[in-house]
Amino acid sequence: MIAKTLLASASALLLSVSPTTLAAESPTDPQIAHIAYTAGLLDVHAGEQALRQAADPAVRQFAQTMIRDHKAVNQQAIALLKKLGLRPEPNATSEKLTSQARDTAAHLGSLTGRSCDKAYIRNEVAFHRQVNEALSNSLIPNARNAQLKSLLENGLALFQAHQSHAEHLLSQLK
Amino acid sequence: MGRFQSLATAIAGAALLAPPPAGATPRGHVVVIANMKFGPVPPHLKAGDTIIWINKDIIRHTATAKDQTFHVDLPPGGSGKTVVPGPGRHAFYCVYHPTMTGLLSASK
């Protein structure tokens, strides 16, 4: 149930959140950590939903990559937060991500075949674009801890590659 | 001391960059992957040389030739080895992150 809720949230985020709403004004490190972790977790769940529904082999491989990569980054984040003694702080932004994603997951759940494949990838483009803008414009500039900032910067490079991959994939889907 | 060291470094660097003599035994080279990019590919590769791919990222990558002449899976923080294929230009990429690309050129 929790997974379904998060999954729903992840997908809804993709279409309905504008870049400026993805991060609070001057978020603190605990808030930044929570936002980044939540975004990763939501995309893992979106990928898991895609694996249950998607048909196109390239789309399925993309979903597997999203699951593997975001899990790896989040594991790294957990290890860093533990080392720093930093407790992620739930906040309005991460709650919004979670609640808004629910609708999109429900929408994806109603689709099958190619329309589902395209909707998932289209959402992935929007999701990564929005998260990348939030990372660039708010989360990274406001991160105070150097190690957290570095992890976010590495995450940005990865998520930019994901965005480009998704954009290319979307252009290939008929 | 400083001048001698600079000269020695320059000579050593020139030796590394110079093409190997004809009939030389296969050599080893290193390509480092970091921050979602393939690092520089050494020049003057010869067919039969070995490339060690070092993945410094926290996610899995591959080094895969588009012409299917080599492929190696690279776990996070791990490494793998491939042999430089026949002479020519070989474009390569990561199958999981296709925007990561590179090109190696090999001679006989």
PDB file of C-alpha atoms in Angstrom:
ATOM      1  CA  MET A   1       0.000   0.000   0.000  1.00  0.00           C
ATOM      2  CA  ILE A   2       2.787   2.362   0.938  1.00  0.00           C
ATOM      3  CA  ALA A   3       4.635   1.418  -2.205  1.00  0.00           C
ATOM      4  CA  LYS A   4       1.507   2.036  -4.250  1.00  0.00           C
ATOM      5  CA  THR A   5       1.073   5.425  -2.679  1.00  0.00           C
ATOM      6  CA  LEU A   6       4.661   6.399  -3.382  1.00  0.00           C
ATOM      7  CA  LEU A   7       4.404   5.015  -6.859  1.00  0.00           C
ATOM      8  CA  ALA A   8       1.324   7.059  -7.502  1.00  0.00           C
ATOM      9  CA  SER A   9       3.037  10.112  -6.144  1.00  0.00           C
ATOM     10  CA  ALA A  10       6.072   9.708  -8.300  1.00  0.00           C
ATOM     11  CA  SER A  11       4.124   9.617 -11.473  1.00  0.00           C
ATOM     12  CA  ALA A  12       1.870  12.524 -10.624  1.00  0.00           C
ATOM     13  CA  LEU A  13       4.854  14.707  -9.922  1.00  0.00           C
ATOM     14  CA  LEU A  14       6.018  14.350 -13.441  1.00  0.00           C
ATOM     15  CA  LEU A  15       3.240  16.234 -15.086  1.00  0.00           C
ATOM     16  CA  SER A  16       1.903  18.565 -12.513  1.00  0.00           C
ATOM     17  CA  VAL A  17       4.742  20.207 -10.630  1.00  0.00           C
ATOM     18  CA  SER A  18       6.396  23.264 -12.056  1.00  0.00           C
ATOM     19  CA  PRO A  19      10.153  23.572 -11.528  1.00  0.00           C
ATOM     20  CA  THR A  20       9.752  26.442  -9.134  1.00  0.00           C
ATOM     21  CA  THR A  21       7.561  24.414  -6.822  1.00  0.00           C
ATOM     22  CA  LEU A  22       9.954  21.510  -6.565  1.00  0.00           C
ATOM     23  CA  ALA A  23      12.092  23.041  -3.873  1.00  0.00           C
ATOM     24  CA  ALA A  24      11.266  25.298  -1.003  1.00  0.00           C
ATOM     25  CA  GLU A  25      12.851  28.708  -0.645  1.00  0.00           C
ATOM     26  CA  SER A  26      16.306  28.214   0.897  1.00  0.00           C
ATOM     27  CA  PRO A  27      15.738  24.660   2.112  1.00  0.00           C
ATOM     28  CA  THR A  28      17.937  23.363   4.915  1.00  0.00           C
ATOM     29  CA  ASP A  29      20.267  20.381   4.510  1.00  0.00           C
ATOM     30  CA  PRO A  30      17.829  17.985   6.245  1.00  0.00           C
ATOM     31  CA  GLN A  31      15.061  19.235   3.946  1.00  0.00           C
ATOM     32  CA  ILE A  32      17.266  18.990   0.870  1.00  0.00           C
ATOM     33  CA  ALA A  33      18.182  15.423   1.789  1.00  0.00           C
ATOM     34  CA  HIS A  34      14.538  14.511   2.184  1.00  0.00           C
ATOM     35  CA  ILE A  35      13.540  16.092  -1.127  1.00  0.00           C
ATOM     36  CA  ALA A  36      16.361  14.393  -3.047  1.00  0.00           C
ATOM     37  CA  TYR A  37      15.762  11.020  -1.430  1.00  0.00           C
ATOM     38  CA  THR A  38      12.020  11.251  -2.031  1.00  0.00           C
ATOM     39  CA  ALA A  39      12.495  12.131  -5.691  1.00  0.00           C
ATOM     40  CA  GLY A  40      14.764   9.107  -6.138  1.00  0.00           C
ATOM     41  CA  LEU A  41      12.386   6.799  -4.335  1.00  0.00           C
ATOM     42  CA  LEU A  42       9.430   7.993  -6.360  1.00  0.00           C
ATOM     43  CA  ASP A  43      11.291   7.308  -9.584  1.00  0.00           C
ATOM     44  CA  VAL A  44      12.186   3.814  -8.389  1.00  0.00           C
ATOM     45  CA  HIS A  45       8.512   3.132  -7.840  1.00  0.00           C
ATOM     46  CA  ALA A  46       7.605   4.661 -11.194  1.00  0.00           C
ATOM     47  CA  GLY A  47      10.116   2.282 -12.785  1.00  0.00           C
ATOM     48  CA  GLU A  48       8.633  -0.670 -10.946  1.00  0.00           C
ATOM     49  CA  GLN A  49       5.187   0.250 -12.216  1.00  0.00           C
ATOM     50  CA  ALA A  50       6.583   0.529 -15.732  1.00  0.00           C
ATOM     51  CA  LEU A  51       8.090  -2.936 -15.447  1.00  0.00           C
ATOM     52  CA  ARG A  52       4.686  -4.318 -14.563  1.00  0.00           C
ATOM     53  CA  GLN A  53       2.955  -2.598 -17.469  1.00  0.00           C
ATOM     54  CA  ALA A  54       5.360  -1.581 -20.223  1.00  0.00           C
ATOM     55  CA  ALA A  55       5.826  -3.709 -23.317  1.00  0.00           C
ATOM     56  CA  ASP A  56       8.574  -2.073 -25.351  1.00  0.00           C
ATOM     57  CA  PRO A  57      11.967  -3.697 -24.588  1.00  0.00           C
ATOM     58  CA  ALA A  58      13.827  -0.358 -24.654  1.00  0.00           C
ATOM     59  CA  VAL A  59      11.292   1.164 -22.272  1.00  0.00           C
ATOM     60  CA  ARG A  60      11.609  -1.802 -19.938  1.00  0.00           C
ATOM     61  CA  GLN A  61      15.392  -1.556 -19.999  1.00  0.00           C
ATOM     62  CA  PHE A  62      15.151   2.147 -19.241  1.00  0.00           C
ATOM     63  CA  ALA A  63      12.889   1.402 -16.278  1.00  0.00           C
ATOM     64  CA  GLN A  64      15.373  -1.165 -14.989  1.00  0.00           C
ATOM     65  CA  THR A  65      18.157   1.391 -15.264  1.00  0.00           C
ATOM     66  CA  MET A  66      16.091   3.976 -13.365  1.00  0.00           C
ATOM     67  CA  ILE A  67      15.435   1.495 -10.573  1.00  0.00           C
ATOM     68  CA  ARG A  68      19.063   0.424 -10.326  1.00  0.00           C
ATOM     69  CA  ASP A  69      20.558   3.938 -10.556  1.00  0.00           C
ATOM     70  CA  HIS A  70      18.178   5.685  -8.175  1.00  0.00           C
ATOM     71  CA  LYS A  71      18.490   2.879  -5.648  1.00  0.00           C
ATOM     72  CA  ALA A  72      22.277   3.201  -5.826  1.00  0.00           C
ATOM     73  CA  VAL A  73      22.192   6.954  -5.309  1.00  0.00           C
ATOM     74  CA  ASN A  74      19.731   6.654  -2.441  1.00  0.00           C
ATOM     75  CA  GLN A  75      21.865   3.990  -0.772  1.00  0.00           C
ATOM     76  CA  GLN A  76      24.797   6.366  -1.037  1.00  0.00           C
ATOM     77  CA  ALA A  77      22.643   9.129   0.408  1.00  0.00           C
ATOM     78  CA  ILE A  78      21.603   6.979   3.358  1.00  0.00           C
ATOM     79  CA  ALA A  79      25.231   6.118   4.085  1.00  0.00           C
ATOM     80  CA  LEU A  80      26.225   9.791   3.927  1.00  0.00           C
ATOM     81  CA  LEU A  81      23.367  10.954   6.131  1.00  0.00           C
ATOM     82  CA  LYS A  82      24.269   8.305   8.688  1.00  0.00           C
ATOM     83  CA  LYS A  83      27.891   9.399   8.614  1.00  0.00           C
ATOM     84  CA  LEU A  84      26.936  13.044   9.016  1.00  0.00           C
ATOM     85  CA  GLY A  85      24.328  12.316  11.648  1.00  0.00           C
ATOM     86  CA  LEU A  86      21.844  14.201   9.510  1.00  0.00           C
ATOM     87  CA  ARG A  87      18.184  13.316   9.882  1.00  0.00           C
ATOM     88  CA  PRO A  88      16.133  13.982   6.718  1.00  0.00           C
ATOM     89  CA  GLU A  89      13.308  16.341   7.469  1.00  0.00           C
ATOM     90  CA  PRO A  90       9.940  15.891   5.784  1.00  0.00           C
ATOM     91  CA  ASN A  91       8.780  19.140   4.271  1.00  0.00           C
ATOM     92  CA  ALA A  92       6.097  20.644   2.124  1.00  0.00           C
ATOM     93  CA  THR A  93       8.038  20.065  -1.090  1.00  0.00           C
ATOM     94  CA  SER A  94       8.650  16.371  -0.587  1.00  0.00           C
ATOM     95  CA  GLU A  95       5.108  15.903   0.658  1.00  0.00           C
ATOM     96  CA  LYS A  96       3.829  17.642  -2.424  1.00  0.00           C
ATOM     97  CA  LEU A  97       5.928  15.411  -4.647  1.00  0.00           C
ATOM     98  CA  THR A  98       4.501  12.372  -2.953  1.00  0.00           C
ATOM     99  CA  SER A  99       0.893  13.469  -3.027  1.00  0.00           C
ATOM    100  CA  GLN A 100       0.921  14.759  -6.597  1.00  0.00           C
ATOM    101  CA  ALA A 101       2.556  11.646  -7.973  1.00  0.00           C
ATOM    102  CA  ARG A 102      -0.442   9.587  -6.936  1.00  0.00           C
ATOM    103  CA  ASP A 103      -2.638  10.934  -9.734  1.00  0.00           C
ATOM    104  CA  THR A 104      -0.145  10.263 -12.483  1.00  0.00           C
ATOM    105  CA  ALA A 105       0.424   6.716 -11.304  1.00  0.00           C
ATOM    106  CA  ALA A 106      -3.301   6.178 -11.443  1.00  0.00           C
ATOM    107  CA  HIS A 107      -3.309   7.603 -14.954  1.00  0.00           C
ATOM    108  CA  LEU A 108      -0.487   5.293 -16.025  1.00  0.00           C
ATOM    109  CA  GLY A 109      -2.315   2.418 -14.390  1.00  0.00           C
ATOM    110  CA  SER A 110      -5.224   2.958 -16.727  1.00  0.00           C
ATOM    111  CA  LEU A 111      -3.051   2.662 -19.838  1.00  0.00           C
ATOM    112  CA  THR A 112      -1.723  -0.354 -21.670  1.00  0.00           C
ATOM    113  CA  GLY A 113       0.616  -1.107 -24.550  1.00  0.00           C
ATOM    114  CA  ARG A 114       2.229   1.708 -26.488  1.00  0.00           C
ATOM    115  CA  SER A 115       0.207   4.430 -24.831  1.00  0.00           C
ATOM    116  CA  CYS A 116       1.516   3.270 -21.460  1.00  0.00           C
ATOM    117  CA  ASP A 117       5.096   3.118 -22.762  1.00  0.00           C
ATOM    118  CA  LYS A 118       4.885   6.657 -24.124  1.00  0.00           C
ATOM    119  CA  ALA A 119       3.186   8.064 -21.054  1.00  0.00           C
ATOM    120  CA  TYR A 120       5.839   6.583 -18.775  1.00  0.00           C
ATOM    121  CA  ILE A 121       8.736   7.920 -20.829  1.00  0.00           C
ATOM    122  CA  ARG A 122       7.069  11.296 -21.309  1.00  0.00           C
ATOM    123  CA  ASN A 123       6.683  11.496 -17.547  1.00  0.00           C
ATOM    124  CA  GLU A 124      10.306  10.520 -17.056  1.00  0.00           C
ATOM    125  CA  VAL A 125      11.412  13.391 -19.294  1.00  0.00           C
ATOM    126  CA  ALA A 126       9.287  15.853 -17.335  1.00  0.00           C
ATOM    127  CA  PHE A 127      10.285  14.393 -13.980  1.00  0.00           C
ATOM    128  CA  HIS A 128      14.011  14.529 -14.617  1.00  0.00           C
ATOM    129  CA  ARG A 129      13.795  17.981 -16.150  1.00  0.00           C
ATOM    130  CA  GLN A 130      12.005  19.306 -13.084  1.00  0.00           C
ATOM    131  CA  VAL A 131      14.261  17.577 -10.589  1.00  0.00           C
ATOM    132  CA  ASN A 132      17.348  18.741 -12.469  1.00  0.00           C
ATOM    133  CA  GLU A 133      16.132  22.319 -12.417  1.00  0.00           C
ATOM    134  CA  ALA A 134      15.452  22.044  -8.707  1.00  0.00           C
ATOM    135  CA  LEU A 135      18.905  20.566  -8.115  1.00  0.00           C
ATOM    136  CA  SER A 136      20.593  23.286 -10.166  1.00  0.00           C
ATOM    137  CA  ASN A 137      18.626  26.257  -8.928  1.00  0.00           C
ATOM    138  CA  SER A 138      17.834  25.441  -5.333  1.00  0.00           C
ATOM    139  CA  LEU A 139      19.048  22.206  -3.772  1.00  0.00           C
ATOM    140  CA  ILE A 140      22.728  22.386  -4.758  1.00  0.00           C
ATOM    141  CA  PRO A 141      23.132  26.152  -4.213  1.00  0.00           C
ATOM    142  CA  ASN A 142      21.521  25.905  -0.777  1.00  0.00           C
ATOM    143  CA  ALA A 143      23.319  22.761   0.418  1.00  0.00           C
ATOM    144  CA  ARG A 144      25.678  23.761   3.206  1.00  0.00           C
ATOM    145  CA  ASN A 145      27.504  20.504   3.838  1.00  0.00           C
ATOM    146  CA  ALA A 146      30.222  19.936   1.233  1.00  0.00           C
ATOM    147  CA  GLN A 147      29.711  16.179   1.052  1.00  0.00           C
ATOM    148  CA  LEU A 148      25.970  16.543   0.601  1.00  0.00           C
ATOM    149  CA  LYS A 149      26.573  19.154  -2.096  1.00  0.00           C
ATOM    150  CA  SER A 150      29.008  16.811  -3.843  1.00  0.00           C
ATOM    151  CA  LEU A 151      26.525  13.930  -3.788  1.00  0.00           C
ATOM    152  CA  LEU A 152      23.841  16.194  -5.219  1.00  0.00           C
ATOM    153  CA  GLU A 153      26.213  17.326  -7.966  1.00  0.00           C
ATOM    154  CA  ASN A 154      26.981  13.719  -8.862  1.00  0.00           C
ATOM    155  CA  GLY A 155      23.270  13.030  -8.822  1.00  0.00           C
ATOM    156  CA  LEU A 156      22.666  15.935 -11.182  1.00  0.00           C
ATOM    157  CA  ALA A 157      25.138  14.542 -13.733  1.00  0.00           C
ATOM    158  CA  LEU A 158      23.376  11.185 -13.547  1.00  0.00           C
ATOM    159  CA  PHE A 159      19.871  12.618 -13.774  1.00  0.00           C
ATOM    160  CA  GLN A 160      20.844  14.810 -16.722  1.00  0.00           C
ATOM    161  CA  ALA A 161      21.977  11.645 -18.505  1.00  0.00           C
ATOM    162  CA  HIS A 162      18.645  10.046 -17.595  1.00  0.00           C
ATOM    163  CA  GLN A 163      16.773  13.035 -19.012  1.00  0.00           C
ATOM    164  CA  SER A 164      18.702  12.904 -22.289  1.00  0.00           C
ATOM    165  CA  HIS A 165      18.160   9.156 -22.499  1.00  0.00           C
ATOM    166  CA  ALA A 166      14.424   9.560 -21.912  1.00  0.00           C
ATOM    167  CA  GLU A 167      14.169  12.365 -24.478  1.00  0.00           C
ATOM    168  CA  HIS A 168      15.903  10.204 -27.078  1.00  0.00           C
ATOM    169  CA  LEU A 169      13.715   7.238 -26.221  1.00  0.00           C
ATOM    170  CA  LEU A 170      10.564   9.332 -26.496  1.00  0.00           C
ATOM    171  CA  SER A 171      11.603  10.488 -29.962  1.00  0.00           C
ATOM    172  CA  GLN A 172      11.994   6.851 -31.001  1.00  0.00           C
ATOM    173  CA  LEU A 173       8.620   5.662 -29.706  1.00  0.00           C
ATOM    174  CA  LYS A 174       5.878   5.660 -32.319  1.00  0.00           C
TER     175      LYS A 174
ATOM    176  CA  MET B   1      66.860  19.958  -9.824  1.00  0.00           C
ATOM    177  CA  GLY B   2      63.722  21.632 -11.081  1.00  0.00           C
ATOM    178  CA  ARG B   3      64.984  21.842 -14.649  1.00  0.00           C
ATOM    179  CA  PHE B   4      66.270  18.276 -14.577  1.00  0.00           C
ATOM    180  CA  GLN B   5      62.960  17.045 -13.236  1.00  0.00           C
ATOM    181  CA  SER B   6      61.020  18.946 -15.879  1.00  0.00           C
ATOM    182  CA  LEU B   7      63.226  17.519 -18.609  1.00  0.00           C
ATOM    183  CA  ALA B   8      62.866  14.002 -17.249  1.00  0.00           C
ATOM    184  CA  THR B   9      59.105  14.417 -17.038  1.00  0.00           C
ATOM    185  CA  ALA B  10      58.957  15.715 -20.592  1.00  0.00           C
ATOM    186  CA  ILE B  11      61.017  12.808 -21.901  1.00  0.00           C
ATOM    187  CA  ALA B  12      58.900  10.303 -20.004  1.00  0.00           C
ATOM    188  CA  GLY B  13      55.721  11.963 -21.270  1.00  0.00           C
ATOM    189  CA  ALA B  14      56.975  11.917 -24.847  1.00  0.00           C
ATOM    190  CA  ALA B  15      57.799   8.229 -24.502  1.00  0.00           C
ATOM    191  CA  LEU B  16      54.275   7.499 -23.300  1.00  0.00           C
ATOM    192  CA  LEU B  17      52.678   9.438 -26.131  1.00  0.00           C
ATOM    193  CA  ALA B  18      54.904   8.138 -28.882  1.00  0.00           C
ATOM    194  CA  PRO B  19      53.562   5.326 -31.012  1.00  0.00           C
ATOM    195  CA  PRO B  20      55.037   1.958 -30.125  1.00  0.00           C
ATOM    196  CA  PRO B  21      57.624   0.516 -32.496  1.00  0.00           C
ATOM    197  CA  ALA B  22      56.428  -1.895 -35.136  1.00  0.00           C
ATOM    198  CA  GLY B  23      56.013  -5.420 -33.841  1.00  0.00           C
ATOM    199  CA  ALA B  24      55.863  -4.296 -30.228  1.00  0.00           C
ATOM    200  CA  THR B  25      54.157  -6.560 -27.715  1.00  0.00           C
ATOM    201  CA  PRO B  26      50.615  -5.645 -26.676  1.00  0.00           C
ATOM    202  CA  ARG B  27      50.409  -2.881 -24.084  1.00  0.00           C
ATOM    203  CA  GLY B  28      47.978  -2.022 -21.341  1.00  0.00           C
ATOM    204  CA  HIS B  29      45.958   1.193 -21.150  1.00  0.00           C
ATOM    205  CA  VAL B  30      43.503   2.654 -18.705  1.00  0.00           C
ATOM    206  CA  VAL B  31      40.254   4.511 -19.318  1.00  0.00           C
ATOM    207  CA  VAL B  32      38.557   5.983 -16.268  1.00  0.00           C
ATOM    208  CA  ILE B  33      34.825   6.556 -16.032  1.00  0.00           C
ATOM    209  CA  ALA B  34      33.787   9.283 -13.606  1.00  0.00           C
ATOM    210  CA  ASN B  35      30.754  11.505 -13.195  1.00  0.00           C
ATOM    211  CA  MET B  36      28.925   9.908 -16.102  1.00  0.00           C
ATOM    212  CA  LYS B  37      31.735  10.389 -18.613  1.00  0.00           C
ATOM    213  CA  PHE B  38      34.367   8.231 -20.240  1.00  0.00           C
ATOM    214  CA  GLY B  39      37.779   9.716 -19.624  1.00  0.00           C
ATOM    215  CA  PRO B  40      40.323  10.269 -22.395  1.00  0.00           C
ATOM    216  CA  VAL B  41      41.153   7.282 -24.555  1.00  0.00           C
ATOM    217  CA  PRO B  42      44.905   6.826 -24.966  1.00  0.00           C
ATOM    218  CA  PRO B  43      46.265   7.584 -28.433  1.00  0.00           C
ATOM    219  CA  HIS B  44      48.243   5.146 -30.563  1.00  0.00           C
ATOM    220  CA  LEU B  45      46.297   2.023 -29.611  1.00  0.00           C
ATOM    221  CA  LYS B  46      47.174  -1.142 -31.433  1.00  0.00           C
ATOM    222  CA  ALA B  47      45.000  -4.130 -32.112  1.00  0.00           C
ATOM    223  CA  GLY B  48      45.649  -6.627 -29.343  1.00  0.00           C
ATOM    224  CA  ASP B  49      46.432  -4.029 -26.671  1.00  0.00           C
ATOM    225  CA  THR B  50      44.466  -4.268 -23.452  1.00  0.00           C
ATOM    226  CA  ILE B  51      42.211  -1.574 -22.009  1.00  0.00           C
ATOM    227  CA  ILE B  52      41.363  -1.601 -18.331  1.00  0.00           C
ATOM    228  CA  TRP B  53      38.119   0.290 -17.724  1.00  0.00           C
ATOM    229  CA  ILE B  54      37.846   1.726 -14.226  1.00  0.00           C
ATOM    230  CA  ASN B  55      34.378   2.762 -13.093  1.00  0.00           C
ATOM    231  CA  LYS B  56      34.614   5.394 -10.356  1.00  0.00           C
ATOM    232  CA  ASP B  57      30.879   6.101 -10.350  1.00  0.00           C
ATOM    233  CA  ILE B  58      28.476   4.660  -7.796  1.00  0.00           C
ATOM    234  CA  ILE B  59      26.314   3.170 -10.520  1.00  0.00           C
ATOM    235  CA  ARG B  60      26.785   0.355 -12.984  1.00  0.00           C
ATOM    236  CA  HIS B  61      28.144   1.065 -16.451  1.00  0.00           C
ATOM    237  CA  THR B  62      29.375  -0.841 -19.471  1.00  0.00           C
ATOM    238  CA  ALA B  63      31.949  -0.178 -22.158  1.00  0.00           C
ATOM    239  CA  THR B  64      30.350  -1.543 -25.283  1.00  0.00           C
ATOM    240  CA  ALA B  65      31.484  -1.231 -28.884  1.00  0.00           C
ATOM    241  CA  LYS B  66      28.758  -0.186 -31.290  1.00  0.00           C
ATOM    242  CA  ASP B  67      30.238  -2.610 -33.787  1.00  0.00           C
ATOM    243  CA  GLN B  68      29.966  -5.330 -31.101  1.00  0.00           C
ATOM    244  CA  THR B  69      33.699  -6.005 -31.080  1.00  0.00           C
ATOM    245  CA  PHE B  70      33.896  -5.657 -27.290  1.00  0.00           C
ATOM    246  CA  HIS B  71      31.680  -5.388 -24.255  1.00  0.00           C
ATOM    247  CA  VAL B  72      32.429  -5.327 -20.564  1.00  0.00           C
ATOM    248  CA  ASP B  73      30.154  -4.875 -17.586  1.00  0.00           C
ATOM    249  CA  LEU B  74      31.502  -2.458 -14.983  1.00  0.00           C
ATOM    250  CA  PRO B  75      30.032  -2.630 -11.490  1.00  0.00           C
ATOM    251  CA  PRO B  76      30.059   0.485  -9.296  1.00  0.00           C
ATOM    252  CA  GLY B  77      33.620   1.186  -8.195  1.00  0.00           C
ATOM    253  CA  GLY B  78      34.822  -1.809 -10.194  1.00  0.00           C
ATOM    254  CA  SER B  79      36.824  -2.419 -13.302  1.00  0.00           C
ATOM    255  CA  GLY B  80      36.973  -4.664 -16.340  1.00  0.00           C
ATOM    256  CA  LYS B  81      39.251  -5.485 -19.203  1.00  0.00           C
ATOM    257  CA  THR B  82      38.822  -5.637 -22.973  1.00  0.00           C
ATOM    258  CA  VAL B  83      41.175  -6.232 -25.859  1.00  0.00           C
ATOM    259  CA  VAL B  84      41.503  -3.555 -28.510  1.00  0.00           C
ATOM    260  CA  PRO B  85      39.856  -5.015 -31.609  1.00  0.00           C
ATOM    261  CA  GLY B  86      41.141  -4.872 -35.145  1.00  0.00           C
ATOM    262  CA  PRO B  87      42.448  -1.721 -36.764  1.00  0.00           C
ATOM    263  CA  GLY B  88      40.017   1.103 -37.326  1.00  0.00           C
ATOM    264  CA  ARG B  89      37.744   3.404 -35.412  1.00  0.00           C
ATOM    265  CA  HIS B  90      35.482   1.830 -32.812  1.00  0.00           C
ATOM    266  CA  ALA B  91      32.746   3.954 -31.274  1.00  0.00           C
ATOM    267  CA  PHE B  92      31.675   2.778 -27.847  1.00  0.00           C
ATOM    268  CA  TYR B  93      29.030   3.651 -25.283  1.00  0.00           C
ATOM    269  CA  CYS B  94      27.398   2.565 -22.050  1.00  0.00           C
ATOM    270  CA  VAL B  95      24.338   0.434 -22.746  1.00  0.00           C
ATOM    271  CA  TYR B  96      22.608   1.727 -19.627  1.00  0.00           C
ATOM    272  CA  HIS B  97      23.419   5.387 -20.278  1.00  0.00           C
ATOM    273  CA  PRO B  98      23.627   5.799 -24.062  1.00  0.00           C
ATOM    274  CA  THR B  99      24.594   9.461 -23.799  1.00  0.00           C
ATOM    275  CA  MET B 100      27.967   8.269 -22.488  1.00  0.00           C
ATOM    276  CA  THR B 101      30.052   7.719 -25.590  1.00  0.00           C
ATOM    277  CA  GLY B 102      33.637   7.529 -26.736  1.00  0.00           C
ATOM    278  CA  LEU B 103      35.813   6.552 -29.652  1.00  0.00           C
ATOM    279  CA  LEU B 104      38.958   4.499 -29.843  1.00  0.00           C
ATOM    280  CA  SER B 105      41.184   4.276 -32.877  1.00  0.00           C
ATOM    281  CA  ALA B 106      43.456   1.305 -33.354  1.00  0.00           C
ATOM    282  CA  SER B 107      46.216   0.587 -35.806  1.00  0.00           C
ATOM    283  CA  LYS B 108      47.670  -2.764 -36.807  1.00  0.00           C
TER     284      LYS B 108
END
